[in-house]
């Protein structure tokens, strides 16, 4: 393993392109990150920044075509899983990585009971008998805060509320006691109260079970409350990465700074409460050859139009281990 085995997951230079009728979409452009044992990594960025596609490509969940994972290494359990067969990957994924999808309405199968869907990975990956799987499925439902679990196993997804379906998704993701839980936060499907409850549940589960978690969200405010480290994505790239306190205290990238301004301040006058970042994200028709944020950046200068900035360390740690940023401007402007 490249870093001597301390990471549960180590992603290097991941590149994913979609081939569409309108041409290529360069959705993930050389993304690198790692995840330590028991750590919670927050991933933030606007809609379309590549958060979901990054996570889905690294565990082979995107249909090909149209997706083409064109390059990179993904080290999990001592192996580069981009180099193993589809069958081996399916087994490894089921056993080591739990994935909670962004849309809980479509990711459960409407024709099978909730119980059958939780039991399936237990039978397939953990080798449990049907009877054992049923007992374990009820325990898992209870673990995610669904009461009367035994009786609810025979319910169908449509009989559950959106929040409960999200809990079922988490139960399925946890079924095989994964090393890594990837949770893609539902953005529109659930109201904020339920999102907050799910967040509490995940915090609680992490304390109980100790797995590493990747939490994907639009909202830096959510990240502040739960993450150890944060990775900020823009146009399919990691533009800044830092321990959570450091990122909030000392944001370097103009995009991160803009995102921080979008966190609503409850105490502020109403019209100042929410700022959105002006302008549109770029169309990802080619590999970036200049800074992808330049058109929206108040600080862009010549070099930003000529050269795509690479990630460089902001502190004394190597890139990916401490605070790093991909920005030409921030180099000389730490106090701006
Ligand atoms: N099947 C597809 N075909 C073509 N392009 C796609 C496909 N799926 C995703 N993309 C593109 O890949 C880019 C990254 O999308 P992704 O879904 O990862 O964004 P995201 O950061 O998860 O956004 P959101 O916060 O809205 O979930 C976007 O430009 C999107 O349009
Ligand atoms: Mg997404």
mmCIF file of C-alpha atoms and ligand atoms in Angstrom:
data_model
loop_
_atom_site.group_PDB
_atom_site.id
_atom_site.type_symbol
_atom_site.label_atom_id
_atom_site.label_comp_id
_atom_site.label_asym_id
_atom_site.label_seq_id
_atom_site.Cartn_x
_atom_site.Cartn_y
_atom_site.Cartn_z
ATOM 1 C CA UNK A 1 0.000 0.000 0.000
ATOM 2 C CA UNK A 2 1.447 3.398 -0.965
ATOM 3 C CA UNK A 3 1.393 4.998 2.487
ATOM 4 C CA UNK A 4 2.423 1.997 4.524
ATOM 5 C CA UNK A 5 -1.091 0.873 5.358
ATOM 6 C CA UNK A 6 -2.330 3.521 7.814
ATOM 7 C CA UNK A 7 -5.199 4.535 5.553
ATOM 8 C CA UNK A 8 -8.338 2.471 5.126
ATOM 9 C CA UNK A 9 -8.767 4.083 1.738
ATOM 10 C CA UNK A 10 -6.220 5.807 -0.454
ATOM 11 C CA UNK A 11 -7.299 7.356 -3.751
ATOM 12 C CA UNK A 12 -4.690 8.587 -6.230
ATOM 13 C CA UNK A 13 -5.294 10.696 -9.306
ATOM 14 C CA UNK A 14 -8.751 9.332 -10.061
ATOM 15 C CA UNK A 15 -10.034 10.364 -13.498
ATOM 16 C CA UNK A 16 -13.619 9.723 -14.644
ATOM 17 C CA UNK A 17 -15.084 10.818 -17.951
ATOM 18 C CA UNK A 18 -18.649 10.375 -19.254
ATOM 19 C CA UNK A 19 -19.039 9.728 -22.946
ATOM 20 C CA UNK A 20 -22.239 11.403 -24.062
ATOM 21 C CA UNK A 21 -23.786 12.269 -27.428
ATOM 22 C CA UNK A 22 -22.787 15.860 -26.867
ATOM 23 C CA UNK A 23 -19.156 14.876 -26.264
ATOM 24 C CA UNK A 24 -17.121 14.042 -23.180
ATOM 25 C CA UNK A 25 -17.893 15.264 -19.672
ATOM 26 C CA UNK A 26 -14.760 15.382 -17.519
ATOM 27 C CA UNK A 27 -16.491 14.849 -14.204
ATOM 28 C CA UNK A 28 -13.523 13.787 -12.041
ATOM 29 C CA UNK A 29 -10.136 15.315 -12.791
ATOM 30 C CA UNK A 30 -7.248 13.727 -10.957
ATOM 31 C CA UNK A 31 -8.778 13.509 -7.498
ATOM 32 C CA UNK A 32 -6.543 12.269 -4.664
ATOM 33 C CA UNK A 33 -7.442 11.754 -1.017
ATOM 34 C CA UNK A 34 -7.105 9.256 1.790
ATOM 35 C CA UNK A 35 -9.152 8.198 4.756
ATOM 36 C CA UNK A 36 -7.673 7.227 8.105
ATOM 37 C CA UNK A 37 -9.140 4.590 10.417
ATOM 38 C CA UNK A 38 -12.193 5.923 12.235
ATOM 39 C CA UNK A 39 -11.972 9.345 10.619
ATOM 40 C CA UNK A 40 -14.871 11.417 9.280
ATOM 41 C CA UNK A 41 -13.978 13.157 6.041
ATOM 42 C CA UNK A 42 -16.442 15.806 4.875
ATOM 43 C CA UNK A 43 -16.721 16.433 1.144
ATOM 44 C CA UNK A 44 -18.298 19.736 0.103
ATOM 45 C CA UNK A 45 -18.945 21.558 -3.133
ATOM 46 C CA UNK A 46 -21.792 22.965 -5.184
ATOM 47 C CA UNK A 47 -24.090 20.817 -7.248
ATOM 48 C CA UNK A 48 -22.180 19.216 -10.130
ATOM 49 C CA UNK A 49 -18.750 19.532 -8.509
ATOM 50 C CA UNK A 50 -18.198 15.770 -8.792
ATOM 51 C CA UNK A 51 -18.785 14.597 -5.220
ATOM 52 C CA UNK A 52 -21.090 11.690 -6.051
ATOM 53 C CA UNK A 53 -19.324 10.654 -9.243
ATOM 54 C CA UNK A 54 -15.968 10.538 -7.421
ATOM 55 C CA UNK A 55 -17.292 8.213 -4.734
ATOM 56 C CA UNK A 56 -19.275 6.055 -7.116
ATOM 57 C CA UNK A 57 -16.377 5.625 -9.540
ATOM 58 C CA UNK A 58 -13.935 4.571 -6.903
ATOM 59 C CA UNK A 59 -16.018 1.558 -5.977
ATOM 60 C CA UNK A 60 -17.170 0.719 -9.469
ATOM 61 C CA UNK A 61 -20.790 1.773 -9.097
ATOM 62 C CA UNK A 62 -21.123 3.758 -12.317
ATOM 63 C CA UNK A 63 -22.419 2.011 -15.423
ATOM 64 C CA UNK A 64 -19.888 1.879 -18.227
ATOM 65 C CA UNK A 65 -20.814 3.197 -20.743
ATOM 66 C CA UNK A 66 -21.331 6.080 -20.314
ATOM 67 C CA UNK A 67 -18.829 6.302 -17.427
ATOM 68 C CA UNK A 68 -15.167 5.594 -18.092
ATOM 69 C CA UNK A 69 -12.852 5.467 -15.070
ATOM 70 C CA UNK A 70 -9.812 6.399 -17.073
ATOM 71 C CA UNK A 71 -7.062 6.520 -14.552
ATOM 72 C CA UNK A 72 -5.899 6.416 -10.991
ATOM 73 C CA UNK A 73 -5.440 3.994 -8.128
ATOM 74 C CA UNK A 74 -7.868 3.150 -5.336
ATOM 75 C CA UNK A 75 -6.224 1.295 -2.457
ATOM 76 C CA UNK A 76 -8.625 -0.557 -0.193
ATOM 77 C CA UNK A 77 -7.807 -3.560 1.956
ATOM 78 C CA UNK A 78 -4.248 -3.730 0.595
ATOM 79 C CA UNK A 79 -5.291 -3.865 -3.052
ATOM 80 C CA UNK A 80 -5.717 -1.424 -5.902
ATOM 81 C CA UNK A 81 -9.380 -2.146 -6.546
ATOM 82 C CA UNK A 82 -9.410 -0.474 -9.957
ATOM 83 C CA UNK A 83 -7.261 -3.395 -11.117
ATOM 84 C CA UNK A 84 -9.408 -6.288 -9.863
ATOM 85 C CA UNK A 85 -12.227 -8.136 -11.666
ATOM 86 C CA UNK A 86 -15.810 -6.885 -11.535
ATOM 87 C CA UNK A 87 -16.867 -9.912 -9.439
ATOM 88 C CA UNK A 88 -14.060 -9.465 -6.929
ATOM 89 C CA UNK A 89 -14.897 -5.779 -6.708
ATOM 90 C CA UNK A 90 -18.571 -6.501 -6.048
ATOM 91 C CA UNK A 91 -17.644 -8.800 -3.135
ATOM 92 C CA UNK A 92 -15.122 -6.384 -1.700
ATOM 93 C CA UNK A 93 -17.521 -3.479 -2.025
ATOM 94 C CA UNK A 94 -20.294 -5.372 -0.267
ATOM 95 C CA UNK A 95 -18.043 -6.349 2.596
ATOM 96 C CA UNK A 96 -15.812 -3.320 3.096
ATOM 97 C CA UNK A 97 -17.707 -0.266 1.893
ATOM 98 C CA UNK A 98 -21.250 0.760 2.770
ATOM 99 C CA UNK A 99 -22.843 3.337 0.514
ATOM 100 C CA UNK A 100 -25.856 5.477 1.418
ATOM 101 C CA UNK A 101 -27.152 6.976 -1.798
ATOM 102 C CA UNK A 102 -28.280 10.539 -2.257
ATOM 103 C CA UNK A 103 -31.836 9.629 -3.178
ATOM 104 C CA UNK A 104 -33.481 7.291 -0.664
ATOM 105 C CA UNK A 105 -36.669 7.167 -2.745
ATOM 106 C CA UNK A 106 -35.110 5.405 -5.692
ATOM 107 C CA UNK A 107 -32.357 3.393 -4.060
ATOM 108 C CA UNK A 108 -34.614 0.938 -2.257
ATOM 109 C CA UNK A 109 -36.374 -1.629 -4.401
ATOM 110 C CA UNK A 110 -40.149 -1.058 -4.163
ATOM 111 C CA UNK A 111 -41.059 -4.705 -4.822
ATOM 112 C CA UNK A 112 -39.076 -6.268 -1.949
ATOM 113 C CA UNK A 113 -39.743 -5.902 1.751
ATOM 114 C CA UNK A 114 -37.415 -3.801 3.844
ATOM 115 C CA UNK A 115 -36.367 -6.974 5.677
ATOM 116 C CA UNK A 116 -35.448 -8.823 2.475
ATOM 117 C CA UNK A 117 -33.293 -5.884 1.381
ATOM 118 C CA UNK A 118 -31.366 -5.777 4.657
ATOM 119 C CA UNK A 119 -30.999 -9.573 4.733
ATOM 120 C CA UNK A 120 -29.645 -9.854 1.193
ATOM 121 C CA UNK A 121 -26.073 -8.617 1.898
ATOM 122 C CA UNK A 122 -25.993 -10.586 5.157
ATOM 123 C CA UNK A 123 -26.713 -13.810 3.296
ATOM 124 C CA UNK A 124 -24.557 -12.994 0.294
ATOM 125 C CA UNK A 125 -21.467 -11.474 1.936
ATOM 126 C CA UNK A 126 -21.544 -12.664 5.537
ATOM 127 C CA UNK A 127 -22.722 -16.218 4.852
ATOM 128 C CA UNK A 128 -25.595 -16.061 7.338
ATOM 129 C CA UNK A 129 -28.574 -18.408 7.084
ATOM 130 C CA UNK A 130 -31.992 -16.893 6.404
ATOM 131 C CA UNK A 131 -32.997 -17.204 10.055
ATOM 132 C CA UNK A 132 -29.742 -15.652 11.297
ATOM 133 C CA UNK A 133 -30.039 -12.848 8.738
ATOM 134 C CA UNK A 134 -33.570 -12.062 9.927
ATOM 135 C CA UNK A 135 -32.397 -11.688 13.534
ATOM 136 C CA UNK A 136 -29.468 -9.521 12.458
ATOM 137 C CA UNK A 137 -31.685 -7.392 10.189
ATOM 138 C CA UNK A 138 -33.988 -6.604 13.125
ATOM 139 C CA UNK A 139 -30.950 -5.647 15.230
ATOM 140 C CA UNK A 140 -29.729 -3.365 12.460
ATOM 141 C CA UNK A 141 -33.105 -1.659 12.161
ATOM 142 C CA UNK A 142 -33.075 -1.046 15.884
ATOM 143 C CA UNK A 143 -29.517 0.254 15.678
ATOM 144 C CA UNK A 144 -30.637 2.928 13.201
ATOM 145 C CA UNK A 145 -33.464 3.999 15.487
ATOM 146 C CA UNK A 146 -36.485 2.206 14.028
ATOM 147 C CA UNK A 147 -38.695 0.874 16.779
ATOM 148 C CA UNK A 148 -40.773 -2.308 16.603
ATOM 149 C CA UNK A 149 -38.084 -3.552 14.243
ATOM 150 C CA UNK A 150 -39.098 -7.213 14.099
ATOM 151 C CA UNK A 151 -42.564 -6.416 12.793
ATOM 152 C CA UNK A 152 -41.357 -3.727 10.437
ATOM 153 C CA UNK A 153 -39.129 -6.160 8.519
ATOM 154 C CA UNK A 154 -42.145 -7.258 6.517
ATOM 155 C CA UNK A 155 -43.080 -3.714 5.450
ATOM 156 C CA UNK A 156 -42.438 -2.382 1.957
ATOM 157 C CA UNK A 157 -40.435 0.818 1.350
ATOM 158 C CA UNK A 158 -43.520 2.865 0.398
ATOM 159 C CA UNK A 159 -44.932 2.206 3.879
ATOM 160 C CA UNK A 160 -41.978 4.105 5.374
ATOM 161 C CA UNK A 161 -41.450 7.875 5.500
ATOM 162 C CA UNK A 162 -38.489 9.459 3.697
ATOM 163 C CA UNK A 163 -36.510 9.705 6.922
ATOM 164 C CA UNK A 164 -37.178 6.077 7.767
ATOM 165 C CA UNK A 165 -36.146 4.985 4.281
ATOM 166 C CA UNK A 166 -32.887 6.834 4.780
ATOM 167 C CA UNK A 167 -32.425 4.922 8.045
ATOM 168 C CA UNK A 168 -33.063 1.649 6.207
ATOM 169 C CA UNK A 169 -30.407 2.626 3.653
ATOM 170 C CA UNK A 170 -27.979 3.185 6.506
ATOM 171 C CA UNK A 171 -28.904 -0.199 8.020
ATOM 172 C CA UNK A 172 -28.157 -1.896 4.674
ATOM 173 C CA UNK A 173 -24.892 0.009 4.348
ATOM 174 C CA UNK A 174 -23.866 -1.124 7.836
ATOM 175 C CA UNK A 175 -24.990 -4.739 7.395
ATOM 176 C CA UNK A 176 -21.565 -6.193 6.667
ATOM 177 C CA UNK A 177 -19.730 -4.100 9.238
ATOM 178 C CA UNK A 178 -17.869 -2.050 6.623
ATOM 179 C CA UNK A 179 -14.512 -0.335 7.173
ATOM 180 C CA UNK A 180 -15.805 2.679 5.266
ATOM 181 C CA UNK A 181 -19.273 4.213 5.189
ATOM 182 C CA UNK A 182 -19.912 6.655 2.351
ATOM 183 C CA UNK A 183 -22.989 8.793 2.964
ATOM 184 C CA UNK A 184 -24.205 11.006 0.149
ATOM 185 C CA UNK A 185 -26.440 13.473 1.949
ATOM 186 C CA UNK A 186 -29.937 13.771 0.542
ATOM 187 C CA UNK A 187 -30.336 17.401 -0.444
ATOM 188 C CA UNK A 188 -33.891 17.839 -1.612
ATOM 189 C CA UNK A 189 -35.618 14.624 -0.641
ATOM 190 C CA UNK A 190 -35.739 15.219 3.101
ATOM 191 C CA UNK A 191 -36.585 18.251 5.172
ATOM 192 C CA UNK A 192 -33.946 19.830 7.392
ATOM 193 C CA UNK A 193 -35.258 18.421 10.668
ATOM 194 C CA UNK A 194 -34.983 14.882 9.348
ATOM 195 C CA UNK A 195 -31.548 15.593 7.890
ATOM 196 C CA UNK A 196 -30.454 16.767 11.334
ATOM 197 C CA UNK A 197 -31.793 13.551 12.866
ATOM 198 C CA UNK A 198 -29.911 11.442 10.327
ATOM 199 C CA UNK A 199 -26.776 13.415 11.095
ATOM 200 C CA UNK A 200 -27.184 12.700 14.812
ATOM 201 C CA UNK A 201 -27.706 9.041 14.027
ATOM 202 C CA UNK A 202 -24.505 8.842 12.003
ATOM 203 C CA UNK A 203 -22.529 10.595 14.765
ATOM 204 C CA UNK A 204 -23.915 8.107 17.235
ATOM 205 C CA UNK A 205 -23.157 5.101 15.024
ATOM 206 C CA UNK A 206 -19.642 6.303 14.498
ATOM 207 C CA UNK A 207 -19.080 6.493 18.242
ATOM 208 C CA UNK A 208 -20.524 2.989 18.640
ATOM 209 C CA UNK A 209 -18.999 1.244 15.639
ATOM 210 C CA UNK A 210 -15.840 3.247 14.922
ATOM 211 C CA UNK A 211 -15.816 2.961 11.133
ATOM 212 C CA UNK A 212 -14.356 5.641 8.873
ATOM 213 C CA UNK A 213 -16.957 7.829 7.199
ATOM 214 C CA UNK A 214 -17.092 9.976 4.096
ATOM 215 C CA UNK A 215 -19.917 12.512 4.418
ATOM 216 C CA UNK A 216 -20.936 14.322 1.240
ATOM 217 C CA UNK A 217 -22.885 17.573 1.518
ATOM 218 C CA UNK A 218 -23.502 20.991 -0.018
ATOM 219 C CA UNK A 219 -23.361 22.551 3.377
ATOM 220 C CA UNK A 220 -20.188 23.596 5.188
ATOM 221 C CA UNK A 221 -22.343 24.304 8.240
ATOM 222 C CA UNK A 222 -23.119 20.583 8.525
ATOM 223 C CA UNK A 223 -19.450 19.741 8.116
ATOM 224 C CA UNK A 224 -18.447 22.033 10.984
ATOM 225 C CA UNK A 225 -20.423 19.894 13.386
ATOM 226 C CA UNK A 226 -19.181 16.443 12.435
ATOM 227 C CA UNK A 227 -16.058 16.256 10.282
ATOM 228 C CA UNK A 228 -12.437 15.757 11.281
ATOM 229 C CA UNK A 229 -11.165 16.819 7.909
ATOM 230 C CA UNK A 230 -12.736 18.545 4.911
ATOM 231 C CA UNK A 231 -12.170 18.250 1.201
ATOM 232 C CA UNK A 232 -13.600 21.025 -0.966
ATOM 233 C CA UNK A 233 -14.425 20.064 -4.545
ATOM 234 C CA UNK A 234 -14.937 22.275 -7.568
ATOM 235 C CA UNK A 235 -15.332 21.181 -11.200
ATOM 236 C CA UNK A 236 -14.261 17.628 -10.459
ATOM 237 C CA UNK A 237 -11.127 18.629 -8.580
ATOM 238 C CA UNK A 238 -10.034 18.948 -4.965
ATOM 239 C CA UNK A 239 -9.362 22.672 -4.547
ATOM 240 C CA UNK A 240 -8.690 22.701 -0.813
ATOM 241 C CA UNK A 241 -8.259 20.148 1.939
ATOM 242 C CA UNK A 242 -7.622 20.690 5.663
ATOM 243 C CA UNK A 243 -8.528 19.645 9.201
ATOM 244 C CA UNK A 244 -11.955 21.112 9.898
ATOM 245 C CA UNK A 245 -10.910 23.806 12.404
ATOM 246 C CA UNK A 246 -8.065 24.903 10.165
ATOM 247 C CA UNK A 247 -10.351 25.198 7.151
ATOM 248 C CA UNK A 248 -12.794 27.425 9.001
ATOM 249 C CA UNK A 249 -10.084 29.529 10.645
ATOM 250 C CA UNK A 250 -7.814 29.893 7.657
ATOM 251 C CA UNK A 251 -9.602 29.229 4.338
ATOM 252 C CA UNK A 252 -7.251 29.737 1.403
ATOM 253 C CA UNK A 253 -9.183 29.158 -1.788
ATOM 254 C CA UNK A 254 -11.521 31.964 -2.956
ATOM 255 C CA UNK A 255 -14.110 29.248 -3.603
ATOM 256 C CA UNK A 256 -13.896 27.943 -0.032
ATOM 257 C CA UNK A 257 -14.205 31.513 1.216
ATOM 258 C CA UNK A 258 -17.281 32.013 -0.934
ATOM 259 C CA UNK A 259 -18.783 28.745 0.328
ATOM 260 C CA UNK A 260 -18.204 29.839 3.914
ATOM 261 C CA UNK A 261 -20.200 32.979 3.214
ATOM 262 C CA UNK A 262 -23.140 30.859 2.124
ATOM 263 C CA UNK A 263 -23.568 29.419 5.635
ATOM 264 C CA UNK A 264 -26.640 31.158 7.032
ATOM 265 C CA UNK A 265 -25.882 33.188 10.145
ATOM 266 C CA UNK A 266 -28.962 32.736 12.316
ATOM 267 C CA UNK A 267 -28.294 35.928 14.241
ATOM 268 C CA UNK A 268 -27.709 38.188 11.223
ATOM 269 C CA UNK A 269 -30.259 40.512 9.640
ATOM 270 C CA UNK A 270 -32.455 38.498 7.346
ATOM 271 C CA UNK A 271 -31.183 39.803 3.991
ATOM 272 C CA UNK A 272 -27.573 39.010 5.000
ATOM 273 C CA UNK A 273 -28.304 35.471 5.990
ATOM 274 C CA UNK A 274 -27.619 33.641 2.782
ATOM 275 C CA UNK A 275 -25.250 34.517 0.007
ATOM 276 C CA UNK A 276 -24.958 32.427 -3.098
ATOM 277 C CA UNK A 277 -21.827 32.379 -5.169
ATOM 278 C CA UNK A 278 -22.288 34.396 -8.320
ATOM 279 C CA UNK A 279 -21.766 32.860 -11.755
ATOM 280 C CA UNK A 280 -21.999 29.313 -13.027
ATOM 281 C CA UNK A 281 -19.649 26.354 -12.674
ATOM 282 C CA UNK A 282 -17.743 25.619 -15.908
ATOM 283 C CA UNK A 283 -18.840 23.120 -18.543
ATOM 284 C CA UNK A 284 -16.575 20.123 -18.138
ATOM 285 C CA UNK A 285 -15.988 19.383 -21.820
ATOM 286 C CA UNK A 286 -12.224 18.944 -21.565
ATOM 287 C CA UNK A 287 -9.498 18.340 -19.006
ATOM 288 C CA UNK A 288 -8.921 21.661 -17.277
ATOM 289 C CA UNK A 289 -5.969 23.584 -18.679
ATOM 290 C CA UNK A 290 -6.523 26.678 -16.521
ATOM 291 C CA UNK A 291 -8.083 27.340 -13.134
ATOM 292 C CA UNK A 292 -11.711 26.182 -13.303
ATOM 293 C CA UNK A 293 -12.832 28.891 -10.864
ATOM 294 C CA UNK A 294 -11.222 31.815 -12.724
ATOM 295 C CA UNK A 295 -14.414 33.159 -14.316
ATOM 296 C CA UNK A 296 -16.075 33.540 -10.904
ATOM 297 C CA UNK A 297 -13.014 34.502 -8.906
ATOM 298 C CA UNK A 298 -12.564 38.090 -7.686
ATOM 299 C CA UNK A 299 -8.786 37.574 -7.495
ATOM 300 C CA UNK A 300 -8.027 35.903 -10.847
ATOM 301 C CA UNK A 301 -4.878 37.129 -12.631
ATOM 302 C CA UNK A 302 -2.916 36.127 -15.768
ATOM 303 C CA UNK A 303 -1.568 32.869 -14.440
ATOM 304 C CA UNK A 304 -5.056 31.630 -13.486
ATOM 305 C CA UNK A 305 -6.077 31.834 -17.160
ATOM 306 C CA UNK A 306 -2.948 30.057 -18.378
ATOM 307 C CA UNK A 307 -2.293 27.206 -15.972
ATOM 308 C CA UNK A 308 -4.400 24.888 -13.809
ATOM 309 C CA UNK A 309 -3.023 25.220 -10.262
ATOM 310 C CA UNK A 310 -1.818 22.028 -8.563
ATOM 311 C CA UNK A 311 -2.389 21.338 -4.877
ATOM 312 C CA UNK A 312 0.410 22.622 -2.680
ATOM 313 C CA UNK A 313 0.930 22.510 1.058
ATOM 314 C CA UNK A 314 -0.170 25.510 3.130
ATOM 315 C CA UNK A 315 1.461 24.197 6.314
ATOM 316 C CA UNK A 316 4.463 21.965 7.011
ATOM 317 C CA UNK A 317 2.633 18.698 6.155
ATOM 318 C CA UNK A 318 2.775 16.937 2.794
ATOM 319 C CA UNK A 319 -0.145 17.538 0.422
ATOM 320 C CA UNK A 320 -3.163 15.521 1.566
ATOM 321 C CA UNK A 321 -1.932 15.201 5.162
ATOM 322 C CA UNK A 322 -2.378 18.731 6.465
ATOM 323 C CA UNK A 323 -3.734 21.848 4.820
ATOM 324 C CA UNK A 324 -3.355 22.162 1.063
ATOM 325 C CA UNK A 325 -4.846 24.321 -1.672
ATOM 326 C CA UNK A 326 -4.899 24.473 -5.470
ATOM 327 C CA UNK A 327 -4.812 28.217 -6.164
ATOM 328 C CA UNK A 328 -2.274 30.605 -7.728
ATOM 329 C CA UNK A 329 -3.640 33.634 -5.902
ATOM 330 C CA UNK A 330 -3.629 32.314 -2.340
ATOM 331 C CA UNK A 331 0.168 31.752 -2.415
ATOM 332 C CA UNK A 332 1.051 35.317 -1.509
ATOM 333 C CA UNK A 333 -2.165 36.373 0.207
ATOM 334 C CA UNK A 334 -2.535 34.380 3.388
ATOM 335 C CA UNK A 335 -3.889 37.346 5.297
ATOM 336 C CA UNK A 336 -6.227 38.690 2.594
HETATM 337 N N1 LIG B 1 -24.580 9.888 -16.467
HETATM 338 C C1 LIG B 1 -23.953 11.039 -16.673
HETATM 339 N N2 LIG B 1 -23.681 11.459 -17.926
HETATM 340 C C2 LIG B 1 -23.046 12.619 -18.156
HETATM 341 N N3 LIG B 1 -22.604 13.454 -17.181
HETATM 342 C C3 LIG B 1 -22.840 13.103 -15.920
HETATM 343 C C4 LIG B 1 -23.525 11.871 -15.584
HETATM 344 N N4 LIG B 1 -23.605 11.790 -14.227
HETATM 345 C C5 LIG B 1 -23.010 12.902 -13.753
HETATM 346 N N5 LIG B 1 -22.548 13.682 -14.757
HETATM 347 C C6 LIG B 1 -21.833 14.972 -14.616
HETATM 348 O O1 LIG B 1 -20.753 14.809 -13.758
HETATM 349 C C7 LIG B 1 -20.536 16.001 -13.004
HETATM 350 C C8 LIG B 1 -20.435 15.679 -11.539
HETATM 351 O O2 LIG B 1 -21.711 15.244 -11.069
HETATM 352 P P1 LIG B 1 -21.956 14.758 -9.577
HETATM 353 O O3 LIG B 1 -23.275 14.071 -9.597
HETATM 354 O O4 LIG B 1 -20.798 14.000 -9.073
HETATM 355 O O5 LIG B 1 -22.064 16.140 -8.786
HETATM 356 P P2 LIG B 1 -22.326 16.351 -7.241
HETATM 357 O O6 LIG B 1 -21.187 17.155 -6.715
HETATM 358 O O7 LIG B 1 -22.610 15.058 -6.592
HETATM 359 O O8 LIG B 1 -23.646 17.274 -7.262
HETATM 360 P P3 LIG B 1 -24.929 17.280 -6.284
HETATM 361 O O9 LIG B 1 -24.502 18.076 -5.113
HETATM 362 O O10 LIG B 1 -25.985 17.939 -7.091
HETATM 363 O O11 LIG B 1 -25.258 15.870 -5.933
HETATM 364 C C9 LIG B 1 -21.680 16.938 -13.360
HETATM 365 O O12 LIG B 1 -21.205 17.864 -14.305
HETATM 366 C C10 LIG B 1 -22.701 16.029 -13.968
HETATM 367 O O13 LIG B 1 -23.482 16.700 -14.910
HETATM 368 MG MG1 LIG B 2 -24.266 14.231 -5.714
#
